[in-house]
Amino acid sequence: MKIAILGFGTVGSGVYEIAKTLKNIEVKKVLEKDLSKINIATDSYDEIINDKEIELVVECMGGLHPAYEFIMKALQNKKSVVSANKAVIAKYLDEFLKTAKENNVEFRFEASVGGGIPCLAGIQKIHRIENIDKFYGIFNGTSNFILDNMYRFENEFVTSLKTAQKLGYAEADPSADIDGYDVTNKVIISFALAYDGFIKNEFPCFTMKNITKEDILYFKKQGFVAKYIGEATTKGNKYEASVMLNLFPINALEANVLSNYNIVTVQSHTMGEVKFYGQGAGKLPTANAIIQDILDAQTKISFNPISIGKKYTYSSNLFKHKYVIRSNEELKGNFEKLDKDGNNLYHYTKEITQTDLLKLVEEKDYLVVKLNEVLV
Ligand code: HSE
């Protein structure tokens, strides 16, 4: 199969590197402004679109535009598309799938969640037999690196963030990673495959950037490790989801996910808990997932045909959970426990709904952490 790669950055060059080792994939063109990067580079997308030999386009540009237009144009011109671009998929998945179907081509996106970990394929495979009760996990490598670095080396947030940037994990503008937009997109995409519905960015998303070294050390003393978690579950045609810090007991698997690794857990009736663990980012792991999609697009293999037509509404009153809120002032409310550590007050809530939680914290800059109901 002859393919084109849009963008020759980290992931695009990784796809090229792996494709070179395979007989059945030939990279014919690379869309790249800097023509000196590779001898098959072109800066004209039309050249790729008009090339009848190119059957599939790999989109590795990132961002919403022109990624959206390029993906649509490829599909409309009967070329399959493989993308790792979470932002554009979380926004336009319905359009991409519809256009792919109308043109009898494939739109695949395994690498957009969990990088090299085949967690979307895993979700599809579990879901072809039964409903998925819940999924949750560490979906972002950069934020996990920061939390792990703070925990193990007792660093301040800024120090760990700088190390993550130095190692090339975090972007120069790290807000997608630490404010939760990246995890939100990954929850939306995973939800589509787990529950056959396309939800919007309308569920609570708490930044992780206000956690301090003092918080981490306090939680450590209590036997907890903080991890940045995305999760979703449904009840009938309603759903609950969140992106926020969770506390795990130190012997939980999540608590022991180090560095920039990811772990995604899927719960269902017959399987109980299944955990997908591995490298959620990086050149070759992400490129590996893209190559898998290219091979599956060739044979049109699908563990469970994707349909996202079910309608769900977000509800903040579906389930109750326990949370810890850290502030410098005493909050009004009926708490289970109040702990003082230095200048910090840690309020342990009873089981409350998301509605109650949002009322308690309002728009304030408190640290909000969920006590995860993990099975250990
Ligand atoms: N910035 C993302 C992360 C890349 O750190 O996980 C992979 O989606």
mmCIF file of C-alpha atoms and ligand atoms in Angstrom:
data_model
loop_
_atom_site.group_PDB
_atom_site.id
_atom_site.type_symbol
_atom_site.label_atom_id
_atom_site.label_comp_id
_atom_site.label_asym_id
_atom_site.label_seq_id
_atom_site.Cartn_x
_atom_site.Cartn_y
_atom_site.Cartn_z
ATOM 1 C CA MET A 1 0.000 0.000 0.000
ATOM 2 C CA LYS A 2 1.313 3.453 -0.888
ATOM 3 C CA ILE A 3 0.780 6.098 1.767
ATOM 4 C CA ALA A 4 1.537 9.747 2.499
ATOM 5 C CA ILE A 5 2.511 11.245 5.842
ATOM 6 C CA LEU A 6 1.352 14.763 6.738
ATOM 7 C CA GLY A 7 4.033 16.283 8.967
ATOM 8 C CA PHE A 8 7.549 14.989 9.528
ATOM 9 C CA GLY A 9 8.020 15.811 13.201
ATOM 10 C CA THR A 10 8.541 13.273 15.971
ATOM 11 C CA VAL A 11 5.604 10.977 15.180
ATOM 12 C CA GLY A 12 5.692 11.382 11.380
ATOM 13 C CA SER A 13 9.363 10.459 11.210
ATOM 14 C CA GLY A 14 8.684 7.485 13.514
ATOM 15 C CA VAL A 15 5.999 6.224 11.134
ATOM 16 C CA TYR A 16 8.473 6.554 8.244
ATOM 17 C CA GLU A 17 11.143 4.682 10.200
ATOM 18 C CA ILE A 18 8.896 1.699 10.994
ATOM 19 C CA ALA A 19 7.262 1.669 7.521
ATOM 20 C CA LYS A 20 10.725 1.306 5.965
ATOM 21 C CA THR A 21 11.091 -2.046 7.719
ATOM 22 C CA LEU A 22 7.847 -3.412 6.248
ATOM 23 C CA LYS A 23 7.320 -4.800 2.745
ATOM 24 C CA ASN A 24 3.631 -3.956 2.406
ATOM 25 C CA ILE A 25 3.777 -0.221 3.232
ATOM 26 C CA GLU A 26 5.553 2.314 1.025
ATOM 27 C CA VAL A 27 5.731 5.968 2.039
ATOM 28 C CA LYS A 28 5.426 7.770 -1.293
ATOM 29 C CA LYS A 29 5.184 11.385 -0.123
ATOM 30 C CA VAL A 30 5.581 13.465 3.004
ATOM 31 C CA LEU A 31 3.839 16.808 3.373
ATOM 32 C CA GLU A 32 6.435 19.063 4.931
ATOM 33 C CA LYS A 33 7.285 22.751 4.555
ATOM 34 C CA ASP A 34 10.978 22.087 5.069
ATOM 35 C CA LEU A 35 11.736 20.176 1.848
ATOM 36 C CA SER A 36 15.287 19.423 2.982
ATOM 37 C CA LYS A 37 14.019 17.122 5.756
ATOM 38 C CA ILE A 38 13.441 14.172 3.432
ATOM 39 C CA ASN A 39 13.782 13.543 -0.316
ATOM 40 C CA ILE A 40 10.100 12.622 -0.792
ATOM 41 C CA ALA A 41 8.850 15.854 0.837
ATOM 42 C CA THR A 42 6.327 18.074 -0.898
ATOM 43 C CA ASP A 43 4.751 21.298 0.304
ATOM 44 C CA SER A 44 1.683 20.815 -1.886
ATOM 45 C CA TYR A 45 -1.214 18.883 -0.363
ATOM 46 C CA ASP A 46 -2.915 18.763 -3.773
ATOM 47 C CA GLU A 47 0.020 16.746 -5.074
ATOM 48 C CA ILE A 48 -0.842 14.091 -2.476
ATOM 49 C CA ILE A 49 -4.607 14.312 -3.019
ATOM 50 C CA ASN A 50 -4.233 14.026 -6.807
ATOM 51 C CA ASP A 51 -1.876 11.058 -6.599
ATOM 52 C CA LYS A 52 -4.146 8.089 -7.375
ATOM 53 C CA GLU A 53 -1.549 5.614 -6.108
ATOM 54 C CA ILE A 54 -1.720 6.988 -2.564
ATOM 55 C CA GLU A 55 -4.482 5.056 -0.821
ATOM 56 C CA LEU A 56 -3.986 6.253 2.741
ATOM 57 C CA VAL A 57 -2.928 9.453 4.483
ATOM 58 C CA VAL A 58 -1.365 9.540 7.954
ATOM 59 C CA GLU A 59 -2.092 12.833 9.688
ATOM 60 C CA CYS A 60 0.689 13.736 12.142
ATOM 61 C CA MET A 61 0.352 17.522 12.151
ATOM 62 C CA GLY A 62 -1.585 18.009 15.395
ATOM 63 C CA GLY A 63 -3.866 20.958 16.161
ATOM 64 C CA LEU A 64 -7.335 21.602 14.780
ATOM 65 C CA HIS A 65 -6.572 23.456 11.549
ATOM 66 C CA PRO A 66 -5.621 22.679 8.875
ATOM 67 C CA ALA A 67 -5.685 19.074 10.219
ATOM 68 C CA TYR A 68 -9.521 19.017 10.015
ATOM 69 C CA GLU A 69 -9.596 20.273 6.406
ATOM 70 C CA PHE A 70 -6.790 17.910 5.324
ATOM 71 C CA ILE A 71 -8.467 14.860 6.873
ATOM 72 C CA MET A 72 -11.822 15.730 5.284
ATOM 73 C CA LYS A 73 -10.230 16.320 1.879
ATOM 74 C CA ALA A 74 -8.443 12.959 1.974
ATOM 75 C CA LEU A 75 -11.630 11.104 2.937
ATOM 76 C CA GLN A 76 -13.685 12.921 0.297
ATOM 77 C CA ASN A 77 -11.057 11.882 -2.244
ATOM 78 C CA LYS A 78 -11.448 8.244 -1.213
ATOM 79 C CA LYS A 79 -8.228 7.949 0.730
ATOM 80 C CA SER A 80 -8.293 6.268 4.137
ATOM 81 C CA VAL A 81 -6.941 8.330 7.033
ATOM 82 C CA VAL A 82 -5.025 7.336 10.157
ATOM 83 C CA SER A 83 -4.577 10.036 12.781
ATOM 84 C CA ALA A 84 -3.080 10.401 16.255
ATOM 85 C CA ASN A 85 -4.462 13.913 16.663
ATOM 86 C CA LYS A 86 -6.623 13.820 19.801
ATOM 87 C CA ALA A 87 -7.809 17.405 19.584
ATOM 88 C CA VAL A 88 -9.222 17.170 16.069
ATOM 89 C CA ILE A 89 -10.713 13.697 16.633
ATOM 90 C CA ALA A 90 -12.437 14.663 19.901
ATOM 91 C CA LYS A 91 -14.060 17.573 18.067
ATOM 92 C CA TYR A 92 -14.914 16.108 14.669
ATOM 93 C CA LEU A 93 -15.070 12.309 15.064
ATOM 94 C CA ASP A 94 -18.710 12.182 13.902
ATOM 95 C CA GLU A 95 -17.902 14.028 10.665
ATOM 96 C CA PHE A 96 -14.806 11.937 9.985
ATOM 97 C CA LEU A 97 -16.631 8.617 10.462
ATOM 98 C CA LYS A 98 -19.605 9.744 8.354
ATOM 99 C CA THR A 99 -17.401 10.993 5.521
ATOM 100 C CA ALA A 100 -15.259 7.839 5.601
ATOM 101 C CA LYS A 101 -18.396 5.682 5.373
ATOM 102 C CA GLU A 102 -19.863 7.730 2.505
ATOM 103 C CA ASN A 103 -16.625 7.280 0.579
ATOM 104 C CA ASN A 104 -16.133 3.640 1.505
ATOM 105 C CA VAL A 105 -12.765 4.284 3.139
ATOM 106 C CA GLU A 106 -11.401 3.941 6.666
ATOM 107 C CA PHE A 107 -10.812 6.458 9.436
ATOM 108 C CA ARG A 108 -8.638 5.023 12.226
ATOM 109 C CA PHE A 109 -7.262 6.610 15.385
ATOM 110 C CA GLU A 110 -5.786 4.039 17.811
ATOM 111 C CA ALA A 111 -2.688 6.184 18.474
ATOM 112 C CA SER A 112 -4.793 9.122 19.687
ATOM 113 C CA VAL A 113 -5.352 7.483 23.108
ATOM 114 C CA GLY A 114 -2.573 5.776 25.044
ATOM 115 C CA GLY A 115 0.046 6.214 22.289
ATOM 116 C CA GLY A 116 1.493 2.755 21.694
ATOM 117 C CA ILE A 117 -0.904 0.978 24.070
ATOM 118 C CA PRO A 118 -3.683 -0.811 22.140
ATOM 119 C CA CYS A 119 -6.331 0.373 24.581
ATOM 120 C CA LEU A 120 -8.925 1.511 22.020
ATOM 121 C CA ALA A 121 -8.705 -1.888 20.321
ATOM 122 C CA GLY A 122 -9.047 -3.435 23.783
ATOM 123 C CA ILE A 123 -12.152 -1.373 24.535
ATOM 124 C CA GLN A 124 -13.673 -2.384 21.182
ATOM 125 C CA LYS A 125 -12.899 -6.031 21.787
ATOM 126 C CA ILE A 126 -14.453 -6.074 25.267
ATOM 127 C CA HIS A 127 -17.469 -4.097 24.053
ATOM 128 C CA ARG A 128 -18.278 -6.478 21.216
ATOM 129 C CA ILE A 129 -19.307 -8.997 23.861
ATOM 130 C CA GLU A 130 -20.798 -6.828 26.587
ATOM 131 C CA ASN A 131 -21.421 -3.335 27.871
ATOM 132 C CA ILE A 132 -18.561 -1.527 29.511
ATOM 133 C CA ASP A 133 -19.368 -0.433 33.049
ATOM 134 C CA LYS A 134 -16.623 2.120 33.481
ATOM 135 C CA PHE A 135 -13.190 3.167 32.263
ATOM 136 C CA TYR A 136 -10.602 5.245 34.046
ATOM 137 C CA GLY A 137 -6.900 5.809 33.822
ATOM 138 C CA ILE A 138 -3.711 7.767 33.577
ATOM 139 C CA PHE A 139 -4.073 9.050 30.022
ATOM 140 C CA ASN A 140 -1.337 11.670 30.039
ATOM 141 C CA GLY A 141 2.361 10.907 30.271
ATOM 142 C CA THR A 142 3.575 14.419 30.969
ATOM 143 C CA SER A 143 1.359 14.981 34.011
ATOM 144 C CA ASN A 144 2.260 11.525 35.303
ATOM 145 C CA PHE A 145 5.943 12.304 34.916
ATOM 146 C CA ILE A 146 5.468 15.506 36.950
ATOM 147 C CA LEU A 147 3.506 13.796 39.749
ATOM 148 C CA ASP A 148 5.923 10.878 39.914
ATOM 149 C CA ASN A 149 8.929 13.193 39.950
ATOM 150 C CA MET A 150 7.366 15.291 42.748
ATOM 151 C CA TYR A 151 6.548 12.140 44.745
ATOM 152 C CA ARG A 152 9.842 10.297 44.414
ATOM 153 C CA PHE A 153 12.265 13.216 44.500
ATOM 154 C CA GLU A 154 10.171 15.554 46.648
ATOM 155 C CA ASN A 155 10.395 18.333 44.118
ATOM 156 C CA GLU A 156 8.192 21.402 43.715
ATOM 157 C CA PHE A 157 5.732 21.339 40.784
ATOM 158 C CA VAL A 158 7.734 23.884 38.769
ATOM 159 C CA THR A 159 10.987 21.926 39.145
ATOM 160 C CA SER A 160 9.341 18.700 37.940
ATOM 161 C CA LEU A 161 7.625 20.518 35.065
ATOM 162 C CA LYS A 162 10.973 21.966 33.964
ATOM 163 C CA THR A 163 12.528 18.480 34.016
ATOM 164 C CA ALA A 164 9.604 17.172 31.916
ATOM 165 C CA GLN A 165 10.209 19.996 29.428
ATOM 166 C CA LYS A 166 13.949 19.324 29.351
ATOM 167 C CA LEU A 167 13.310 15.643 28.590
ATOM 168 C CA GLY A 168 10.960 16.625 25.767
ATOM 169 C CA TYR A 169 7.797 15.226 27.409
ATOM 170 C CA ALA A 170 6.011 18.510 28.054
ATOM 171 C CA GLU A 171 5.395 21.105 25.396
ATOM 172 C CA ALA A 172 6.838 24.624 25.814
ATOM 173 C CA ASP A 173 3.205 25.589 26.555
ATOM 174 C CA PRO A 174 2.269 22.648 28.775
ATOM 175 C CA SER A 175 -1.322 23.654 29.481
ATOM 176 C CA ALA A 176 -2.928 20.878 27.385
ATOM 177 C CA ASP A 177 -1.117 18.349 29.573
ATOM 178 C CA ILE A 178 -1.452 19.934 33.023
ATOM 179 C CA ASP A 179 -4.824 21.675 32.713
ATOM 180 C CA GLY A 180 -6.535 18.519 31.471
ATOM 181 C CA TYR A 181 -7.510 19.356 27.854
ATOM 182 C CA ASP A 182 -5.453 16.442 26.536
ATOM 183 C CA VAL A 183 -7.073 13.985 28.973
ATOM 184 C CA THR A 184 -10.528 15.430 28.241
ATOM 185 C CA ASN A 185 -10.027 14.697 24.533
ATOM 186 C CA LYS A 186 -8.867 11.164 25.296
ATOM 187 C CA VAL A 187 -11.914 10.554 27.528
ATOM 188 C CA ILE A 188 -14.230 11.756 24.728
ATOM 189 C CA ILE A 189 -12.560 9.427 22.194
ATOM 190 C CA SER A 190 -12.527 6.409 24.543
ATOM 191 C CA PHE A 191 -16.173 7.086 25.440
ATOM 192 C CA ALA A 192 -17.150 6.927 21.764
ATOM 193 C CA LEU A 193 -15.819 3.381 21.500
ATOM 194 C CA ALA A 194 -16.938 2.221 24.936
ATOM 195 C CA TYR A 195 -20.491 3.600 24.830
ATOM 196 C CA ASP A 196 -21.275 4.252 21.128
ATOM 197 C CA GLY A 197 -21.921 7.950 21.728
ATOM 198 C CA PHE A 198 -20.124 11.186 20.973
ATOM 199 C CA ILE A 199 -20.061 13.397 24.067
ATOM 200 C CA LYS A 200 -18.944 16.985 24.319
ATOM 201 C CA ASN A 201 -16.441 18.715 26.502
ATOM 202 C CA GLU A 202 -19.039 19.473 29.225
ATOM 203 C CA PHE A 203 -17.897 17.435 32.244
ATOM 204 C CA PRO A 204 -15.734 18.705 35.126
ATOM 205 C CA CYS A 205 -12.055 19.107 34.402
ATOM 206 C CA PHE A 206 -9.813 20.242 37.252
ATOM 207 C CA THR A 207 -6.276 21.352 36.555
ATOM 208 C CA MET A 208 -3.479 19.420 38.292
ATOM 209 C CA LYS A 209 -1.127 22.369 38.423
ATOM 210 C CA ASN A 210 -2.150 23.579 41.887
ATOM 211 C CA ILE A 211 -0.815 20.479 43.653
ATOM 212 C CA THR A 212 2.216 21.364 45.771
ATOM 213 C CA LYS A 213 5.138 19.478 47.259
ATOM 214 C CA GLU A 214 3.440 19.913 50.681
ATOM 215 C CA ASP A 215 0.260 18.231 49.375
ATOM 216 C CA ILE A 216 2.211 15.318 47.929
ATOM 217 C CA LEU A 217 4.135 14.844 51.206
ATOM 218 C CA TYR A 218 0.935 15.084 53.248
ATOM 219 C CA PHE A 219 -0.811 12.464 51.084
ATOM 220 C CA LYS A 220 2.312 10.280 51.247
ATOM 221 C CA LYS A 221 2.063 10.301 55.062
ATOM 222 C CA GLN A 222 -1.567 9.147 54.724
ATOM 223 C CA GLY A 223 -0.463 6.266 52.442
ATOM 224 C CA PHE A 224 -1.752 7.810 49.210
ATOM 225 C CA VAL A 225 -0.285 8.679 45.814
ATOM 226 C CA ALA A 226 -1.942 11.356 43.651
ATOM 227 C CA LYS A 227 -2.455 10.568 39.958
ATOM 228 C CA TYR A 228 -4.173 12.595 37.224
ATOM 229 C CA ILE A 229 -7.172 10.560 36.087
ATOM 230 C CA GLY A 230 -9.715 10.710 33.283
ATOM 231 C CA GLU A 231 -12.808 8.539 33.665
ATOM 232 C CA ALA A 232 -16.346 7.963 32.453
ATOM 233 C CA THR A 233 -19.336 5.794 33.209
ATOM 234 C CA THR A 234 -22.995 5.710 32.163
ATOM 235 C CA LYS A 235 -26.438 4.969 33.591
ATOM 236 C CA GLY A 236 -29.119 4.593 30.947
ATOM 237 C CA ASN A 237 -28.733 7.509 28.576
ATOM 238 C CA LYS A 238 -26.896 9.653 31.140
ATOM 239 C CA TYR A 239 -23.191 9.768 31.754
ATOM 240 C CA GLU A 240 -20.733 11.021 34.319
ATOM 241 C CA ALA A 241 -17.130 11.836 33.528
ATOM 242 C CA SER A 242 -14.302 13.800 35.069
ATOM 243 C CA VAL A 243 -10.684 14.764 34.689
ATOM 244 C CA MET A 244 -9.035 15.335 38.038
ATOM 245 C CA LEU A 245 -6.415 14.229 40.531
ATOM 246 C CA ASN A 246 -7.281 10.981 42.314
ATOM 247 C CA LEU A 247 -5.708 9.460 45.410
ATOM 248 C CA PHE A 248 -4.653 5.804 45.219
ATOM 249 C CA PRO A 249 -3.382 3.611 48.069
ATOM 250 C CA ILE A 250 0.361 3.036 47.599
ATOM 251 C CA ASN A 251 -0.139 -0.638 46.681
ATOM 252 C CA ALA A 252 -2.585 0.142 43.847
ATOM 253 C CA LEU A 253 -1.223 -0.451 40.339
ATOM 254 C CA GLU A 254 -1.953 3.179 39.386
ATOM 255 C CA ALA A 255 0.152 4.408 42.305
ATOM 256 C CA ASN A 256 3.093 2.515 40.823
ATOM 257 C CA VAL A 257 2.840 3.841 37.268
ATOM 258 C CA LEU A 258 6.110 5.727 37.064
ATOM 259 C CA SER A 259 7.641 8.330 34.796
ATOM 260 C CA ASN A 260 5.606 9.146 31.670
ATOM 261 C CA TYR A 261 3.794 5.788 31.454
ATOM 262 C CA ASN A 262 0.001 5.447 31.062
ATOM 263 C CA ILE A 263 -2.491 2.907 32.397
ATOM 264 C CA VAL A 264 -6.099 2.562 31.270
ATOM 265 C CA THR A 265 -8.566 0.347 33.152
ATOM 266 C CA VAL A 266 -11.773 -1.000 31.643
ATOM 267 C CA GLN A 267 -14.452 -2.602 33.821
ATOM 268 C CA SER A 268 -17.107 -4.970 32.526
ATOM 269 C CA HIS A 269 -19.301 -7.743 33.932
ATOM 270 C CA THR A 270 -17.451 -10.845 32.720
ATOM 271 C CA MET A 271 -13.940 -9.385 32.602
ATOM 272 C CA GLY A 272 -13.923 -7.509 35.903
ATOM 273 C CA GLU A 273 -11.008 -5.098 35.543
ATOM 274 C CA VAL A 274 -8.628 -5.157 32.569
ATOM 275 C CA LYS A 275 -5.637 -2.836 32.629
ATOM 276 C CA PHE A 276 -3.739 -1.587 29.579
ATOM 277 C CA TYR A 277 -0.287 -0.322 30.567
ATOM 278 C CA GLY A 278 2.598 1.050 28.537
ATOM 279 C CA GLN A 279 4.079 4.053 26.787
ATOM 280 C CA GLY A 280 1.336 6.560 26.104
ATOM 281 C CA ALA A 281 3.527 8.915 24.090
ATOM 282 C CA GLY A 282 6.803 9.048 22.227
ATOM 283 C CA LYS A 283 8.013 8.638 18.668
ATOM 284 C CA LEU A 284 8.135 4.883 18.119
ATOM 285 C CA PRO A 285 5.339 3.692 20.448
ATOM 286 C CA THR A 286 2.909 6.158 18.826
ATOM 287 C CA ALA A 287 4.204 5.305 15.359
ATOM 288 C CA ASN A 288 3.715 1.616 16.131
ATOM 289 C CA ALA A 289 0.004 2.216 16.859
ATOM 290 C CA ILE A 290 -0.302 4.181 13.598
ATOM 291 C CA ILE A 291 1.307 1.388 11.604
ATOM 292 C CA GLN A 292 -1.076 -1.120 13.233
ATOM 293 C CA ASP A 293 -3.969 1.076 12.041
ATOM 294 C CA ILE A 294 -2.538 1.205 8.507
ATOM 295 C CA LEU A 295 -2.313 -2.582 8.397
ATOM 296 C CA ASP A 296 -5.861 -2.938 9.774
ATOM 297 C CA ALA A 297 -7.190 -0.343 7.310
ATOM 298 C CA GLN A 298 -5.732 -2.447 4.480
ATOM 299 C CA THR A 299 -7.692 -5.491 5.581
ATOM 300 C CA LYS A 300 -10.640 -3.496 7.004
ATOM 301 C CA ILE A 301 -10.378 -5.516 10.242
ATOM 302 C CA SER A 302 -12.514 -4.181 13.070
ATOM 303 C CA PHE A 303 -13.035 -5.708 16.502
ATOM 304 C CA ASN A 304 -16.350 -3.912 16.754
ATOM 305 C CA PRO A 305 -17.702 -1.629 14.026
ATOM 306 C CA ILE A 306 -17.754 1.936 15.343
ATOM 307 C CA SER A 307 -21.142 3.566 15.730
ATOM 308 C CA ILE A 308 -21.516 6.717 17.775
ATOM 309 C CA GLY A 309 -25.204 7.433 17.282
ATOM 310 C CA LYS A 310 -26.368 6.938 20.888
ATOM 311 C CA LYS A 311 -27.347 10.149 22.665
ATOM 312 C CA TYR A 312 -26.107 10.750 26.184
ATOM 313 C CA THR A 313 -26.618 13.701 28.489
ATOM 314 C CA TYR A 314 -24.128 14.675 31.136
ATOM 315 C CA SER A 315 -25.444 14.478 34.693
ATOM 316 C CA SER A 316 -23.625 15.740 37.772
ATOM 317 C CA ASN A 317 -25.989 13.796 40.049
ATOM 318 C CA LEU A 318 -25.517 10.224 38.873
ATOM 319 C CA PHE A 319 -23.080 8.860 41.457
ATOM 320 C CA LYS A 320 -21.534 9.841 44.773
ATOM 321 C CA HIS A 321 -17.823 9.806 45.591
ATOM 322 C CA LYS A 322 -15.519 10.976 48.375
ATOM 323 C CA TYR A 323 -13.170 13.890 47.789
ATOM 324 C CA VAL A 324 -10.428 15.777 49.607
ATOM 325 C CA ILE A 325 -10.371 19.562 49.280
ATOM 326 C CA ARG A 326 -7.320 21.516 50.388
ATOM 327 C CA SER A 327 -7.634 25.190 51.209
ATOM 328 C CA ASN A 328 -6.138 27.730 53.588
ATOM 329 C CA GLU A 329 -9.518 28.618 55.060
ATOM 330 C CA GLU A 330 -12.079 26.402 56.742
ATOM 331 C CA LEU A 331 -14.914 25.539 54.393
ATOM 332 C CA LYS A 332 -18.562 25.443 55.418
ATOM 333 C CA GLY A 333 -20.011 21.963 55.084
ATOM 334 C CA ASN A 334 -20.571 18.631 56.755
ATOM 335 C CA PHE A 335 -17.197 16.896 56.382
ATOM 336 C CA GLU A 336 -16.127 13.441 57.474
ATOM 337 C CA LYS A 337 -12.723 14.653 58.644
ATOM 338 C CA LEU A 338 -10.697 17.869 58.749
ATOM 339 C CA ASP A 339 -6.895 17.655 58.921
ATOM 340 C CA LYS A 340 -4.459 20.510 59.456
ATOM 341 C CA ASP A 341 -0.956 20.241 58.050
ATOM 342 C CA GLY A 342 1.110 23.423 58.238
ATOM 343 C CA ASN A 343 -1.068 26.164 56.752
ATOM 344 C CA ASN A 344 -3.128 23.662 54.796
ATOM 345 C CA LEU A 345 -6.565 22.398 55.731
ATOM 346 C CA TYR A 346 -7.583 19.082 54.188
ATOM 347 C CA HIS A 347 -11.369 18.603 54.146
ATOM 348 C CA TYR A 348 -12.504 14.992 53.631
ATOM 349 C CA THR A 349 -16.026 14.971 52.212
ATOM 350 C CA LYS A 350 -18.682 12.325 52.773
ATOM 351 C CA GLU A 351 -20.003 10.619 49.624
ATOM 352 C CA ILE A 352 -21.267 13.517 47.524
ATOM 353 C CA THR A 353 -22.346 14.150 43.932
ATOM 354 C CA GLN A 354 -20.384 16.224 41.428
ATOM 355 C CA THR A 355 -23.072 18.918 41.863
ATOM 356 C CA ASP A 356 -22.291 19.114 45.609
ATOM 357 C CA LEU A 357 -18.553 19.126 44.928
ATOM 358 C CA LEU A 358 -18.802 21.970 42.429
ATOM 359 C CA LYS A 359 -20.895 23.969 44.938
ATOM 360 C CA LEU A 360 -18.247 23.442 47.631
ATOM 361 C CA VAL A 361 -15.306 24.585 45.543
ATOM 362 C CA GLU A 362 -17.108 27.190 43.415
ATOM 363 C CA GLU A 363 -14.531 28.900 41.222
ATOM 364 C CA LYS A 364 -11.899 28.944 43.975
ATOM 365 C CA ASP A 365 -8.327 27.829 43.486
ATOM 366 C CA TYR A 366 -8.547 24.942 45.988
ATOM 367 C CA LEU A 367 -6.875 21.611 45.371
ATOM 368 C CA VAL A 368 -9.590 19.037 44.639
ATOM 369 C CA VAL A 369 -8.738 15.343 44.735
ATOM 370 C CA LYS A 370 -11.011 12.321 44.412
ATOM 371 C CA LEU A 371 -10.559 9.287 46.638
ATOM 372 C CA ASN A 372 -10.450 6.527 44.051
ATOM 373 C CA GLU A 373 -12.562 3.462 44.799
ATOM 374 C CA VAL A 374 -9.797 1.254 43.363
ATOM 375 C CA LEU A 375 -9.853 -2.509 43.870
ATOM 376 C CA VAL A 376 -6.597 -3.584 45.543
HETATM 377 N N1 HSE B 1 1.273 15.158 25.588
HETATM 378 C C1 HSE B 1 0.756 13.828 25.597
HETATM 379 C C2 HSE B 1 1.195 13.119 26.871
HETATM 380 C C3 HSE B 1 1.239 13.089 24.383
HETATM 381 O O1 HSE B 1 2.060 13.641 27.585
HETATM 382 O O2 HSE B 1 0.658 12.060 27.189
HETATM 383 C C4 HSE B 1 0.525 11.822 24.087
HETATM 384 O O3 HSE B 1 -0.829 11.985 23.827
#
